[in-house]
Coordinates of C-alpha atoms in Angstrom, one line a residue:
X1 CA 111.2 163.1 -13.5
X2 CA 112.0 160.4 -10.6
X3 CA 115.1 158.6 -12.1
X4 CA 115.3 155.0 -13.2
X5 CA 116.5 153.1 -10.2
X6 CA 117.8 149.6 -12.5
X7 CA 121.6 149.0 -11.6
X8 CA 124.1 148.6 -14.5
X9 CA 126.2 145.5 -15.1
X10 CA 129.1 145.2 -17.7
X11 CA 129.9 141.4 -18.6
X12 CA 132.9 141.0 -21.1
X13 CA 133.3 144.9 -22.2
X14 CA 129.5 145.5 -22.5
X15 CA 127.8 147.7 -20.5
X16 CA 124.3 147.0 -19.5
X17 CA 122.7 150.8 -18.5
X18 CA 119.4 151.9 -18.7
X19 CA 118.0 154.2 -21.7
X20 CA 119.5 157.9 -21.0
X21 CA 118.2 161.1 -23.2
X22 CA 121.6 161.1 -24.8
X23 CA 120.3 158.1 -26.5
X24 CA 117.5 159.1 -28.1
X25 CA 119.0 159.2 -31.9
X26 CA 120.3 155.6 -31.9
X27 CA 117.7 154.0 -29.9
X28 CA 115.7 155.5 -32.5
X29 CA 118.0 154.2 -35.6
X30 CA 117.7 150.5 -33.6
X31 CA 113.9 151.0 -33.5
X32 CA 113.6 151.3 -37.0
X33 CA 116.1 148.8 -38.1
X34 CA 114.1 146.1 -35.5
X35 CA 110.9 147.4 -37.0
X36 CA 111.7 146.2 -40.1
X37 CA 111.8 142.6 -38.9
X38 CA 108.8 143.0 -36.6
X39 CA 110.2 144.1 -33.6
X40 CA 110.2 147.0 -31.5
X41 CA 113.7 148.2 -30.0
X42 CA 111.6 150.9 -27.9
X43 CA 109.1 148.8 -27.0
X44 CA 106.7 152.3 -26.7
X45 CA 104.6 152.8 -29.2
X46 CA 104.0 156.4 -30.5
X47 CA 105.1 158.3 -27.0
X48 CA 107.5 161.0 -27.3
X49 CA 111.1 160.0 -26.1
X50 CA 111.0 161.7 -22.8
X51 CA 107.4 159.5 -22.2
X52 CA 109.0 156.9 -23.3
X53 CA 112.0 157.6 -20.2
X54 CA 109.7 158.2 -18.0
X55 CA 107.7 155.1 -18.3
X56 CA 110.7 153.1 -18.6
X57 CA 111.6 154.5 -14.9
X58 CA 108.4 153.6 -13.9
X59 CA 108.2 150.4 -14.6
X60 CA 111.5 149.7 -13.2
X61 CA 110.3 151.3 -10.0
X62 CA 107.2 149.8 -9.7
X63 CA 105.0 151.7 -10.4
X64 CA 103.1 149.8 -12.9
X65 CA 99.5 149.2 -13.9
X66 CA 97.4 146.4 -13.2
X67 CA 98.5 143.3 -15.0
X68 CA 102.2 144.6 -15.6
X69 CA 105.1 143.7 -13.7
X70 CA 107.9 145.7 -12.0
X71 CA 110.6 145.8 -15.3
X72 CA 114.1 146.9 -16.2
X73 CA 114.8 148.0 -19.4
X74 CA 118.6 148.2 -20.5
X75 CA 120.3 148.9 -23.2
X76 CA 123.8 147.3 -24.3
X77 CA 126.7 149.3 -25.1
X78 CA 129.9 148.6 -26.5
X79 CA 133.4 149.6 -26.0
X80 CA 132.9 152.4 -28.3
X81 CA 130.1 154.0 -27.0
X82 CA 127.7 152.1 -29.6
X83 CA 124.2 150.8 -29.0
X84 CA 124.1 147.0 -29.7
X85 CA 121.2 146.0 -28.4
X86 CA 118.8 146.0 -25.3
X87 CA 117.4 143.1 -22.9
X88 CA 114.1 143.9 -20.8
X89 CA 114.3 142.2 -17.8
X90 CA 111.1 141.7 -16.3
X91 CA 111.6 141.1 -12.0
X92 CA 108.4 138.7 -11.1
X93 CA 106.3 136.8 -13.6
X94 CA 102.2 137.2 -14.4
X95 CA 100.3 134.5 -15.3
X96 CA 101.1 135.9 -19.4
X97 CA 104.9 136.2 -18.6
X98 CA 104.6 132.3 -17.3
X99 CA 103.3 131.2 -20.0
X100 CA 105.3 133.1 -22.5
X101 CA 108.1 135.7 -22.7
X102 CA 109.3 134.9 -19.2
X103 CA 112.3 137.1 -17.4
X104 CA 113.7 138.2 -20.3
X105 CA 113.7 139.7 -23.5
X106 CA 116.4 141.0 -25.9
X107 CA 117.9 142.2 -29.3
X108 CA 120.5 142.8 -31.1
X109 CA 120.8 145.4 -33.9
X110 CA 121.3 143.8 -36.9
X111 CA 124.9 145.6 -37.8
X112 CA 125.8 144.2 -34.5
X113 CA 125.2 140.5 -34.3
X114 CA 127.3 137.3 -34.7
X115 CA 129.8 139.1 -32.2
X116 CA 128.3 137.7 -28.9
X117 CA 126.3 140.8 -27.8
X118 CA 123.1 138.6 -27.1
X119 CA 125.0 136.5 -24.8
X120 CA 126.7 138.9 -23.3
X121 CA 123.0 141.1 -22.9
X122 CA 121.2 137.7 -21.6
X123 CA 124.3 136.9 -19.1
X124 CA 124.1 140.1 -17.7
X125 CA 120.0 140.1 -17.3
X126 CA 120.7 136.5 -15.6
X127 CA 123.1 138.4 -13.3
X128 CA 120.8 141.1 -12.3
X129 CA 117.9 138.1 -11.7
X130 CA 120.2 136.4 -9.5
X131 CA 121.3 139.9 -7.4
X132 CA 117.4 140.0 -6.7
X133 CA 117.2 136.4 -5.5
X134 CA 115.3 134.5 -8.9
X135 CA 117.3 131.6 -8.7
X136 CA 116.5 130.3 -12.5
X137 CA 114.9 132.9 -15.1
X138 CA 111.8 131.3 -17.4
X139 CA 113.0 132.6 -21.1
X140 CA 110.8 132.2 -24.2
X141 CA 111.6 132.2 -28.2
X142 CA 109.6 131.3 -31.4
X143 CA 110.7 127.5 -32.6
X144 CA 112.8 128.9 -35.7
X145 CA 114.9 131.4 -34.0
X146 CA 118.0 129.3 -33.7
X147 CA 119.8 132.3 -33.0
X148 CA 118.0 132.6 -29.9
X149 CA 118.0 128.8 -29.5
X150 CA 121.8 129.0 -29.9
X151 CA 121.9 131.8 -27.2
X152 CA 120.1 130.2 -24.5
X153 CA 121.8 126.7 -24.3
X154 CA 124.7 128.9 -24.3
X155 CA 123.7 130.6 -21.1
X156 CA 122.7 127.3 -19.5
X157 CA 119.1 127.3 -20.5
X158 CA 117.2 123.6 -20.4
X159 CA 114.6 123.0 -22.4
X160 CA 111.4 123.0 -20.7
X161 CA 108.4 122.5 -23.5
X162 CA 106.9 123.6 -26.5
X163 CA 103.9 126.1 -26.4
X164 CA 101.6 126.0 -29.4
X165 CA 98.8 128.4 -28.0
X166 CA 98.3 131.6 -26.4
X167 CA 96.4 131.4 -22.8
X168 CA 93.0 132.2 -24.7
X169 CA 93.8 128.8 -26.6
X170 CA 94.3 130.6 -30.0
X171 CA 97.1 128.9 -31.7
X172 CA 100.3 131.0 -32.5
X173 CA 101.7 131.7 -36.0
X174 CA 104.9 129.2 -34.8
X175 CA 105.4 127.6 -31.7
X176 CA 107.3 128.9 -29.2
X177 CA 110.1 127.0 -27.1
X178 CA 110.4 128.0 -22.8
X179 CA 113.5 127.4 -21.4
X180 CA 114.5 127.5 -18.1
X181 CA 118.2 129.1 -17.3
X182 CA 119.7 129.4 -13.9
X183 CA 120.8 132.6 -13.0
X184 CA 123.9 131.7 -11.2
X185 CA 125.9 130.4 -13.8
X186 CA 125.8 134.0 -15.8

């Protein structure tokens, strides 16, 4: 297996690393635990964990299909060795990614939040954005999540617009907010 070329970045005690083997159990635990809210951790589907690592690498080397983009996935680990969280960090926008999502994408395990991990996780995604030259990163979040509101004018994000459809014009369940966040000030 071709290894996952991403570089690591620790801002404030937390490490920013890509996923490893050694992490299969409690990637797993944090898929389950995001799952339950709707979201995947993982971010794979059904794939085995080793597909899983190997796509991962992929993506973060390139190699991607038509219609993806070259990605970074990391995982956020704590002083003690836990998994907090993870932040995708996706390195050039489509015409989907521009409209929603953006640069970057993250979560924190619920056991884990209200101690600054998604800050520290999104500062450490604008640091890697601004190491390969993206000047401000495009990041997205559903209207209600004031958490991730909160997060984002925390890093610096502005306040671009309100997006109340999908490309195809369908309307979404709840409107989503696009921000845009230099990547210097991380």
């Amino acid at each position: 297996m071709l290894p996952d070329p991403s570089p690591t970045v620790t801002v404030d005690g937390l490490l920013l690393r890509p996923l490893r083997t050694a992490d299969e159990i409690a990637a797993r635990e944090a898929d389950a635990e995001l799952h339950r809210e709707g979201f995947d951790f993982l971010m794979a589907g059904t794939r085995s964990f080793p597909a899983t690592l190997r796509a991962l690498a992929a993506d973060a080397r390139g190699d991607v299909e038509p219609g993806r983009v070259p990605a970074s996935f990391y995982v956020g680990v704590d002083e003690a060795g836990e998994l907090v969280g993870r932040v995708s960090v996706r390195w050039e926008l489509n015409e989907a990614l521009r409209h929603v999502n953006g640069h970057v994408g993250y979560a924190v395990r619920p056991a884990f939040r209200r101690r600054g991990h998604a800050v520290r996780l999104l500062r450490g995604a604008l640091t890697l954005l601004a190491a390969r030259g993206v000047p401000a990163a495009l990041l997205t979040c559903d209207e209600t999540n004031t958490a991730s509101v909160a997060t984002i004018r925390a890093c610096g994000g502005v306040l671009r617009d309100r997006v109340e459809t999908g490309l195809d014009g369908a309307p979404f369940p709840e409107p989503k907010l696009r921000f845009d966040v230099p990547t210097t000030a991380a």
